[in-house]
mmCIF file of C-alpha atoms in Angstrom:
data_model
loop_
_atom_site.group_PDB
_atom_site.id
_atom_site.type_symbol
_atom_site.label_atom_id
_atom_site.label_comp_id
_atom_site.label_asym_id
_atom_site.label_seq_id
_atom_site.Cartn_x
_atom_site.Cartn_y
_atom_site.Cartn_z
ATOM 1 C CA UNK A 1 -43.207 3.913 5.755
ATOM 2 C CA UNK A 2 -39.907 4.699 7.463
ATOM 3 C CA UNK A 3 -39.084 0.973 7.621
ATOM 4 C CA UNK A 4 -39.722 0.647 3.904
ATOM 5 C CA UNK A 5 -37.437 3.594 3.206
ATOM 6 C CA UNK A 6 -34.703 2.069 5.331
ATOM 7 C CA UNK A 7 -35.000 -1.214 3.468
ATOM 8 C CA UNK A 8 -34.874 0.595 0.151
ATOM 9 C CA UNK A 9 -31.832 2.587 1.249
ATOM 10 C CA UNK A 10 -30.088 -0.591 2.398
ATOM 11 C CA UNK A 11 -30.911 -2.322 -0.884
ATOM 12 C CA UNK A 12 -29.610 0.655 -2.847
ATOM 13 C CA UNK A 13 -26.380 0.686 -0.839
ATOM 14 C CA UNK A 14 -25.837 -3.017 -1.537
ATOM 15 C CA UNK A 15 -26.454 -2.540 -5.253
ATOM 16 C CA UNK A 16 -24.136 0.467 -5.355
ATOM 17 C CA UNK A 17 -21.326 -1.451 -3.638
ATOM 18 C CA UNK A 18 -21.840 -4.404 -5.984
ATOM 19 C CA UNK A 19 -21.734 -2.202 -9.081
ATOM 20 C CA UNK A 20 -18.594 -0.418 -7.946
ATOM 21 C CA UNK A 21 -16.920 -3.730 -7.152
ATOM 22 C CA UNK A 22 -17.909 -5.013 -10.590
ATOM 23 C CA UNK A 23 -16.303 -2.051 -12.330
ATOM 24 C CA UNK A 24 -13.171 -2.127 -10.167
ATOM 25 C CA UNK A 25 -12.763 -5.849 -10.768
ATOM 26 C CA UNK A 26 -13.076 -5.207 -14.487
ATOM 27 C CA UNK A 27 -10.262 -2.660 -14.404
ATOM 28 C CA UNK A 28 -8.100 -4.958 -12.287
ATOM 29 C CA UNK A 29 -8.534 -7.821 -14.769
ATOM 30 C CA UNK A 30 -7.440 -5.549 -17.600
ATOM 31 C CA UNK A 31 -4.366 -4.455 -15.654
ATOM 32 C CA UNK A 32 -3.489 -8.036 -14.708
ATOM 33 C CA UNK A 33 -3.733 -8.975 -18.371
ATOM 34 C CA UNK A 34 -0.779 -6.667 -18.975
ATOM 35 C CA UNK A 35 -2.478 -3.587 -20.426
ATOM 36 C CA UNK A 36 -0.902 -0.289 -19.335
ATOM 37 C CA UNK A 37 -3.361 1.966 -17.543
ATOM 38 C CA UNK A 38 -2.890 4.734 -20.130
ATOM 39 C CA UNK A 39 -4.089 2.371 -22.878
ATOM 40 C CA UNK A 40 -7.259 1.299 -21.093
ATOM 41 C CA UNK A 41 -10.246 3.327 -22.234
ATOM 42 C CA UNK A 42 -13.475 3.775 -20.320
ATOM 43 C CA UNK A 43 -15.232 1.878 -23.102
ATOM 44 C CA UNK A 44 -12.891 -1.054 -22.536
ATOM 45 C CA UNK A 45 -13.704 -0.988 -18.820
ATOM 46 C CA UNK A 46 -17.431 -0.903 -19.605
ATOM 47 C CA UNK A 47 -17.095 -3.959 -21.816
ATOM 48 C CA UNK A 48 -15.024 -5.853 -19.276
ATOM 49 C CA UNK A 49 -17.333 -4.994 -16.378
ATOM 50 C CA UNK A 50 -20.548 -5.412 -18.334
ATOM 51 C CA UNK A 51 -22.086 -2.084 -17.330
ATOM 52 C CA UNK A 52 -23.487 0.831 -19.275
ATOM 53 C CA UNK A 53 -21.821 4.214 -19.590
ATOM 54 C CA UNK A 54 -24.659 5.803 -17.610
ATOM 55 C CA UNK A 55 -24.189 3.292 -14.805
ATOM 56 C CA UNK A 56 -20.435 3.897 -14.821
ATOM 57 C CA UNK A 57 -20.762 7.663 -14.457
ATOM 58 C CA UNK A 58 -23.410 7.250 -11.763
ATOM 59 C CA UNK A 59 -20.678 5.736 -9.588
ATOM 60 C CA UNK A 60 -17.346 7.089 -10.864
ATOM 61 C CA UNK A 61 -16.040 10.366 -12.232
ATOM 62 C CA UNK A 62 -13.653 8.632 -14.644
ATOM 63 C CA UNK A 63 -11.181 5.778 -14.944
ATOM 64 C CA UNK A 64 -8.726 7.417 -12.533
ATOM 65 C CA UNK A 65 -11.455 7.397 -9.900
ATOM 66 C CA UNK A 66 -11.852 3.647 -10.449
ATOM 67 C CA UNK A 67 -8.117 3.118 -10.010
ATOM 68 C CA UNK A 68 -7.961 5.165 -6.814
ATOM 69 C CA UNK A 69 -10.900 3.307 -5.281
ATOM 70 C CA UNK A 70 -9.373 -0.002 -6.335
ATOM 71 C CA UNK A 71 -6.096 0.843 -4.628
ATOM 72 C CA UNK A 72 -7.665 2.387 -1.540
ATOM 73 C CA UNK A 73 -8.615 -0.966 -0.001
ATOM 74 C CA UNK A 74 -5.041 -2.177 -0.369
ATOM 75 C CA UNK A 75 -3.807 1.078 1.180
ATOM 76 C CA UNK A 76 -5.994 0.517 4.238
ATOM 77 C CA UNK A 77 -4.720 -3.052 4.619
ATOM 78 C CA UNK A 78 -1.096 -1.951 4.441
ATOM 79 C CA UNK A 79 -1.699 0.894 6.892
ATOM 80 C CA UNK A 80 -3.338 -1.518 9.337
ATOM 81 C CA UNK A 81 -0.280 -3.744 9.052
ATOM 82 C CA UNK A 82 2.064 -0.799 9.663
ATOM 83 C CA UNK A 83 0.097 0.314 12.735
ATOM 84 C CA UNK A 84 0.507 -3.117 14.319
ATOM 85 C CA UNK A 85 4.285 -2.831 14.176
ATOM 86 C CA UNK A 86 5.987 -2.840 17.565
ATOM 87 C CA UNK A 87 9.804 -2.726 17.489
ATOM 88 C CA UNK A 88 10.080 -4.163 21.001
ATOM 89 C CA UNK A 89 13.337 -4.552 22.847
ATOM 90 C CA UNK A 90 13.851 -8.297 23.035
ATOM 91 C CA UNK A 91 16.732 -8.409 20.552
ATOM 92 C CA UNK A 92 14.714 -10.070 17.783
ATOM 93 C CA UNK A 93 14.108 -6.867 15.852
ATOM 94 C CA UNK A 94 15.619 -8.165 12.627
ATOM 95 C CA UNK A 95 13.482 -11.293 12.804
ATOM 96 C CA UNK A 96 10.274 -9.358 13.440
ATOM 97 C CA UNK A 97 11.107 -6.769 10.793
ATOM 98 C CA UNK A 98 11.845 -9.542 8.293
ATOM 99 C CA UNK A 99 8.449 -11.127 8.939
ATOM 100 C CA UNK A 100 6.820 -7.703 8.655
ATOM 101 C CA UNK A 101 8.477 -6.924 5.316
ATOM 102 C CA UNK A 102 7.789 -10.429 4.053
ATOM 103 C CA UNK A 103 4.077 -9.705 4.439
ATOM 104 C CA UNK A 104 4.375 -6.219 2.925
ATOM 105 C CA UNK A 105 6.250 -7.522 -0.124
ATOM 106 C CA UNK A 106 3.724 -10.338 -0.575
ATOM 107 C CA UNK A 107 0.866 -7.823 -0.614
ATOM 108 C CA UNK A 108 2.708 -5.623 -3.090
ATOM 109 C CA UNK A 109 3.455 -8.582 -5.344
ATOM 110 C CA UNK A 110 -0.157 -9.786 -5.260
ATOM 111 C CA UNK A 111 -1.323 -6.342 -6.420
ATOM 112 C CA UNK A 112 1.715 -5.335 -8.472
ATOM 113 C CA UNK A 113 -0.244 -4.383 -11.598
ATOM 114 C CA UNK A 114 -2.609 -2.105 -9.704
ATOM 115 C CA UNK A 115 0.189 -0.421 -7.762
ATOM 116 C CA UNK A 116 2.200 -0.040 -10.953
ATOM 117 C CA UNK A 117 -0.788 1.626 -12.587
ATOM 118 C CA UNK A 118 -1.056 4.076 -9.691
ATOM 119 C CA UNK A 119 2.613 5.014 -9.989
ATOM 120 C CA UNK A 120 2.208 5.379 -13.771
ATOM 121 C CA UNK A 121 -0.905 7.545 -13.549
ATOM 122 C CA UNK A 122 0.537 9.659 -10.731
ATOM 123 C CA UNK A 123 3.074 11.028 -13.223
ATOM 124 C CA UNK A 124 0.387 12.731 -15.295
ATOM 125 C CA UNK A 125 -2.949 12.625 -13.445
ATOM 126 C CA UNK A 126 -3.308 15.157 -10.568
ATOM 127 C CA UNK A 127 -6.043 13.154 -8.815
ATOM 128 C CA UNK A 128 -3.988 9.969 -8.776
ATOM 129 C CA UNK A 129 -0.869 11.918 -7.781
ATOM 130 C CA UNK A 130 -2.750 13.377 -4.809
ATOM 131 C CA UNK A 131 -3.870 9.897 -3.765
ATOM 132 C CA UNK A 132 -0.393 8.424 -4.201
ATOM 133 C CA UNK A 133 1.212 11.236 -2.216
ATOM 134 C CA UNK A 134 -1.341 11.141 0.608
ATOM 135 C CA UNK A 135 -0.970 7.347 0.695
ATOM 136 C CA UNK A 136 2.761 7.538 1.349
ATOM 137 C CA UNK A 137 2.305 10.464 3.724
ATOM 138 C CA UNK A 138 -0.042 8.271 5.754
ATOM 139 C CA UNK A 139 2.685 5.649 6.144
ATOM 140 C CA UNK A 140 5.204 8.404 6.849
ATOM 141 C CA UNK A 141 3.049 9.626 9.715
ATOM 142 C CA UNK A 142 2.782 6.133 11.240
ATOM 143 C CA UNK A 143 6.544 5.568 11.088
ATOM 144 C CA UNK A 144 7.258 9.053 12.440
ATOM 145 C CA UNK A 145 5.059 8.422 15.482
ATOM 146 C CA UNK A 146 6.824 5.117 16.115
ATOM 147 C CA UNK A 147 10.261 6.714 15.892
ATOM 148 C CA UNK A 148 9.261 9.563 18.213
ATOM 149 C CA UNK A 149 7.956 7.035 20.721
ATOM 150 C CA UNK A 150 11.158 5.012 20.507
ATOM 151 C CA UNK A 151 13.245 8.139 20.897
ATOM 152 C CA UNK A 152 11.262 9.257 23.940
ATOM 153 C CA UNK A 153 11.760 5.817 25.476
ATOM 154 C CA UNK A 154 15.490 6.027 24.893
ATOM 155 C CA UNK A 155 15.546 2.976 22.632
ATOM 156 C CA UNK A 156 16.472 4.990 19.540
ATOM 157 C CA UNK A 157 19.352 7.451 19.318
ATOM 158 C CA UNK A 158 18.597 10.921 20.663
ATOM 159 C CA UNK A 159 20.394 12.519 17.714
ATOM 160 C CA UNK A 160 18.240 10.702 15.159
ATOM 161 C CA UNK A 161 16.481 13.110 12.788
ATOM 162 C CA UNK A 162 13.152 11.298 12.968
ATOM 163 C CA UNK A 163 11.482 13.320 10.187
ATOM 164 C CA UNK A 164 14.248 12.560 7.703
ATOM 165 C CA UNK A 165 14.505 8.958 8.863
ATOM 166 C CA UNK A 166 10.784 8.327 8.414
ATOM 167 C CA UNK A 167 10.928 9.754 4.890
ATOM 168 C CA UNK A 168 13.865 7.534 3.985
ATOM 169 C CA UNK A 169 12.069 4.496 5.376
ATOM 170 C CA UNK A 170 8.740 5.093 3.664
ATOM 171 C CA UNK A 171 9.580 6.814 0.389
ATOM 172 C CA UNK A 172 12.858 4.978 -0.162
ATOM 173 C CA UNK A 173 11.437 1.625 0.885
ATOM 174 C CA UNK A 174 8.462 2.043 -1.438
ATOM 175 C CA UNK A 175 10.742 2.693 -4.410
ATOM 176 C CA UNK A 176 12.984 -0.249 -3.484
ATOM 177 C CA UNK A 177 10.038 -2.638 -3.344
ATOM 178 C CA UNK A 178 8.565 -1.276 -6.589
ATOM 179 C CA UNK A 179 11.842 -1.766 -8.450
ATOM 180 C CA UNK A 180 12.335 -5.207 -6.926
ATOM 181 C CA UNK A 181 8.963 -6.384 -8.223
ATOM 182 C CA UNK A 182 9.968 -5.350 -11.734
ATOM 183 C CA UNK A 183 13.360 -7.073 -11.804
ATOM 184 C CA UNK A 184 12.766 -10.103 -9.553
ATOM 185 C CA UNK A 185 10.490 -13.091 -10.140
ATOM 186 C CA UNK A 186 9.844 -13.637 -6.449
ATOM 187 C CA UNK A 187 12.870 -15.765 -5.638
ATOM 188 C CA UNK A 188 14.564 -12.772 -4.038
ATOM 189 C CA UNK A 189 11.637 -11.633 -1.893
ATOM 190 C CA UNK A 190 13.050 -13.171 1.279
ATOM 191 C CA UNK A 191 16.433 -11.525 0.697
ATOM 192 C CA UNK A 192 14.793 -8.138 0.196
ATOM 193 C CA UNK A 193 12.698 -8.539 3.347
ATOM 194 C CA UNK A 194 15.780 -9.431 5.368
ATOM 195 C CA UNK A 195 17.909 -6.570 3.998
ATOM 196 C CA UNK A 196 15.146 -4.029 4.574
ATOM 197 C CA UNK A 197 14.858 -5.388 8.123
ATOM 198 C CA UNK A 198 18.578 -4.974 8.722
ATOM 199 C CA UNK A 199 18.522 -1.469 7.265
ATOM 200 C CA UNK A 200 15.726 -0.400 9.626
ATOM 201 C CA UNK A 201 16.966 -2.184 12.737
ATOM 202 C CA UNK A 202 20.669 -1.407 12.563
ATOM 203 C CA UNK A 203 20.311 1.873 10.671
ATOM 204 C CA UNK A 204 17.280 3.857 11.751
ATOM 205 C CA UNK A 205 16.735 2.122 15.092
ATOM 206 C CA UNK A 206 20.497 2.105 15.716
ATOM 207 C CA UNK A 207 20.374 -1.221 17.498
ATOM 208 C CA UNK A 208 23.851 -2.670 17.955
ATOM 209 C CA UNK A 209 24.272 -6.315 17.069
ATOM 210 C CA UNK A 210 24.819 -8.602 20.008
ATOM 211 C CA UNK A 211 28.197 -10.269 19.273
ATOM 212 C CA UNK A 212 26.805 -13.487 20.733
ATOM 213 C CA UNK A 213 24.054 -13.528 18.106
ATOM 214 C CA UNK A 214 25.014 -15.249 14.836
ATOM 215 C CA UNK A 215 24.793 -13.165 11.690
ATOM 216 C CA UNK A 216 21.720 -14.194 9.658
#
């Protein structure tokens, strides 16, 4: 009997995950089509996803809950990317940072509509605002730990205010990327990645440029 219950529980978990993915995909399609999040009703999501209202509310508390869950997977991917960052000391910091930001910008561009919806909803929906804030605070924490480690190792200036620097990096960088996606068609992504890299490496990390190294 216990084996049967385990199989039933596993089957239920699979169905639940599939239903949630179906609804989240429905919302994402509506956002990609150009509809602002504020104009998307739950009924419209139900139609797009092909689920009943009862099924929807069995898995979500409302459309903001769908948006947060949709964005959460992207948040985890970006955090994993940030945690792999290692400034190193081999003199190729700008190159590594450029490659890092190139990947970050690509992920943001691929999910621009969803991220834009989160920023939109965060201005009026407390639940989404909490998610958006905790999301950036998570990145802030990762960067802060990196800066503290660099400072302890003597590879970043001792007088660097690491708390302020991490906020500038994360909160300022997020706004810069968000604005860039609105005004640029993708042709300037490499330039943005390179300038963000230079800002971090020569600004926050205070690495002097080797005069023998050509300016890139």
